[in-house]
Coordinates of C-alpha atoms in Angstrom, one line a residue:
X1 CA 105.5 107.1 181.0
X2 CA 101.8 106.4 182.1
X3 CA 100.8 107.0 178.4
X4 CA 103.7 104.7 177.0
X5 CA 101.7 101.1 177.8
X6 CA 98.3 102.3 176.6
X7 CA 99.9 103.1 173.1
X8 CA 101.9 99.9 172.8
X9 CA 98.7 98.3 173.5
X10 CA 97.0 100.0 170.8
X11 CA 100.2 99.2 169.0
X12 CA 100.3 95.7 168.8
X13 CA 96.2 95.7 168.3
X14 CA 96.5 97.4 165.5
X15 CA 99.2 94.8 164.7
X16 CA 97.3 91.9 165.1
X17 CA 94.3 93.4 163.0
X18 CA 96.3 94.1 160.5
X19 CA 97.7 90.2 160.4
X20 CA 94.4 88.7 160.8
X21 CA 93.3 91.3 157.8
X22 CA 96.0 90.5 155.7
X23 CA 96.0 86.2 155.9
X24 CA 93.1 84.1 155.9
X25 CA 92.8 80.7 157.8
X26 CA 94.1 78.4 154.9
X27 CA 97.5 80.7 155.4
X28 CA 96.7 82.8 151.9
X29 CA 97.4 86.6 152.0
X30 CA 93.7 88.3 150.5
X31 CA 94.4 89.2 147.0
X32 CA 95.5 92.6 146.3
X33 CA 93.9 94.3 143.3
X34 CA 95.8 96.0 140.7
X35 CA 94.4 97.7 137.5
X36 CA 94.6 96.1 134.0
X37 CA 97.5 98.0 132.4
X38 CA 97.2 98.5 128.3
X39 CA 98.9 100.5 126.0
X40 CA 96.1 102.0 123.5
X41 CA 96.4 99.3 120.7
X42 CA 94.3 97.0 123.4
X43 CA 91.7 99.2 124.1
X44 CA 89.5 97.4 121.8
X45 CA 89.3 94.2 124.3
X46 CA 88.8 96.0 127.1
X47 CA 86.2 98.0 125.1
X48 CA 84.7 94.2 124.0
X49 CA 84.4 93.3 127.6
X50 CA 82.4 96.5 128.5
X51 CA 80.2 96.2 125.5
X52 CA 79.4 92.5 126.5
X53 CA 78.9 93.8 130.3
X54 CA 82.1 91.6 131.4
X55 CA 83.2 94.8 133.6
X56 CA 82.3 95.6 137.0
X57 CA 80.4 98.9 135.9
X58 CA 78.4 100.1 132.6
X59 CA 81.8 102.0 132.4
X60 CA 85.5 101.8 132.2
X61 CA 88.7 104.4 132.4
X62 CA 91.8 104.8 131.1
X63 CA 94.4 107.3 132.6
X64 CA 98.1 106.7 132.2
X65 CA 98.6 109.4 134.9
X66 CA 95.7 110.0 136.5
X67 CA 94.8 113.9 134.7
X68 CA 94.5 112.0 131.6
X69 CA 92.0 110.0 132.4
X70 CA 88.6 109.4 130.2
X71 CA 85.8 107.1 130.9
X72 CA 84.1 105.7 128.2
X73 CA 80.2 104.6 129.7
X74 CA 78.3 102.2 127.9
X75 CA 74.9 103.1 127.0
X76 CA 71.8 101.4 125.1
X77 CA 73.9 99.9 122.3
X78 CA 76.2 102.6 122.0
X79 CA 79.1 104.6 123.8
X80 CA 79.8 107.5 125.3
X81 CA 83.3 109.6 126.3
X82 CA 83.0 111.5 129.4
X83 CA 86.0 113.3 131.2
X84 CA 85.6 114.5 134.8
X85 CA 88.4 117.3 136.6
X86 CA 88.2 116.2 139.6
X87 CA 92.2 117.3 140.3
X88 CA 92.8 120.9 139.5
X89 CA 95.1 120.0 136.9
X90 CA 92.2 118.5 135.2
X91 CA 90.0 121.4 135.0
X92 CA 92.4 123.4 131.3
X93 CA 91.1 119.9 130.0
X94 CA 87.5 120.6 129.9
X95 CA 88.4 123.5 127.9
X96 CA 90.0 121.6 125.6
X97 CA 87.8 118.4 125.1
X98 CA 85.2 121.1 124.5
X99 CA 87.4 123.3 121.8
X100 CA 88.4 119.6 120.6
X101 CA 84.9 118.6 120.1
X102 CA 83.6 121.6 118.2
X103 CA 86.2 121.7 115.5
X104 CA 85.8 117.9 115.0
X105 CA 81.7 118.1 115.1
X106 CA 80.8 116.2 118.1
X107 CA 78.3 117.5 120.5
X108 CA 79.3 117.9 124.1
X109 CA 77.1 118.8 127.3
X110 CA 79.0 119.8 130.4
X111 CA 77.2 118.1 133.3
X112 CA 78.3 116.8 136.6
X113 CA 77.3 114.3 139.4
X114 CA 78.2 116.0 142.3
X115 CA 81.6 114.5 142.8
X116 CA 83.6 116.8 145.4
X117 CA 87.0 118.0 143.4
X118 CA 90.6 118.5 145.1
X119 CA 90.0 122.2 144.7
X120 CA 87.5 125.3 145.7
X121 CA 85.1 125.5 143.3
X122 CA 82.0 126.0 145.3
X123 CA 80.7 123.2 143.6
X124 CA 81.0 119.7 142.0
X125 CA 82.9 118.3 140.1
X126 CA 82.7 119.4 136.0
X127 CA 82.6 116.7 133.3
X128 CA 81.8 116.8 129.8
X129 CA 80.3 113.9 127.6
X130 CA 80.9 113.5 124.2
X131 CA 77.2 112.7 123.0
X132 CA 77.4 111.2 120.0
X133 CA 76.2 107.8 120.1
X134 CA 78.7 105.3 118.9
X135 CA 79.9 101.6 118.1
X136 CA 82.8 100.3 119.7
X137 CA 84.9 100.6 117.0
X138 CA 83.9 104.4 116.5
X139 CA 85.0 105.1 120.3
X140 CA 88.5 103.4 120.1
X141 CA 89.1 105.7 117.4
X142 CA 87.9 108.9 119.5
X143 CA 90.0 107.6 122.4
X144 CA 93.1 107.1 120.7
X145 CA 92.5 110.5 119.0
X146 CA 91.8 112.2 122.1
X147 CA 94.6 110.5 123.9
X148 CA 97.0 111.8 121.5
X149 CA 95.9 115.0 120.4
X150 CA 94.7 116.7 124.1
X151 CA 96.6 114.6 126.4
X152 CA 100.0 113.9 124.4
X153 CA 100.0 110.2 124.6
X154 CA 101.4 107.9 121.9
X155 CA 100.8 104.2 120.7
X156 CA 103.6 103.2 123.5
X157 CA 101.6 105.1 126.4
X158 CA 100.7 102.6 129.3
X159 CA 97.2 102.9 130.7
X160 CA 95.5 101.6 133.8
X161 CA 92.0 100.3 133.1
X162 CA 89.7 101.9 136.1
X163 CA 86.7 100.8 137.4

């Protein structure tokens, strides 16, 4: 019983943080973000905005169910794919990207930046970039291609754009 009023204290703090948080003084809640959704037929808009640096980053994602997810990363003039596992369902992927890669003739370097993964690895996370250089049209193609073939996707798929 002596512990019951310190918690409902804490309680109702937590409360009122939470409301003051949550609505500003003009009576507006904050705005919640939510990710751009797309099915792969739009890619090339989102892909427009990253080449004309109307993104947050030099980079963008798509993942339809978070394994699937690829990042394409704008460079000087040209694209790149990259795929990180960060999940331990991701890791087969690398794999395949890599297998996916050499029979289509595109040069891959596994690399990483240090991301922890969901999983013992005793290390950071894996990706693999795709290194050919290419035009925005060029890395639709690949995406779509990649979605499809590795992941399973289809022209129907919804994706959520990711920072």
């Amino acid at each position: 019983m002596k512990y019951l009023w310190p918690i409902l204290l804490l309680a109702a703090a937590a409360c009122l943080i939470v409301f003051f948080i949550r609505n500003r003084k003009d009576g507006k809640a904050y705005p919640v973000s939510t990710p751009q959704r797309i099915k792969i037929g739009e890619l090339p808009v989102v892909i427009d905005q990253l080449q004309n640096k109307r993104t947050e980053f030099d980079f963008i994602g798509i993942t339809s169910n978070g394994i699937d997810c690829i990042y394409v990363v704008r460079g000087d003039g040209c694209f790149h794919i990259e795929y990180e596992a960060i999940d331990r369902d991701q890791l087969e992927y690398i794999e395949k990207i890599k297998d996916f890669c050499e029979d289509n003739g595109y040069p891959v370097v596994l690399t990483t930046y240090g991301n922890k993964p969901d999983y013992p690895c005793g290390g950071p996370a894996p990706v693999i970039r795709i290194e050919k250089e290419m035009t925005a049209h060029r890395i639709v193609s690949l995406c779509e291609k990649i979605q499809s073939e590795i992941f399973g996707n289809n022209p129907a798929t919804v994706y959520d754009v990711v920072p």
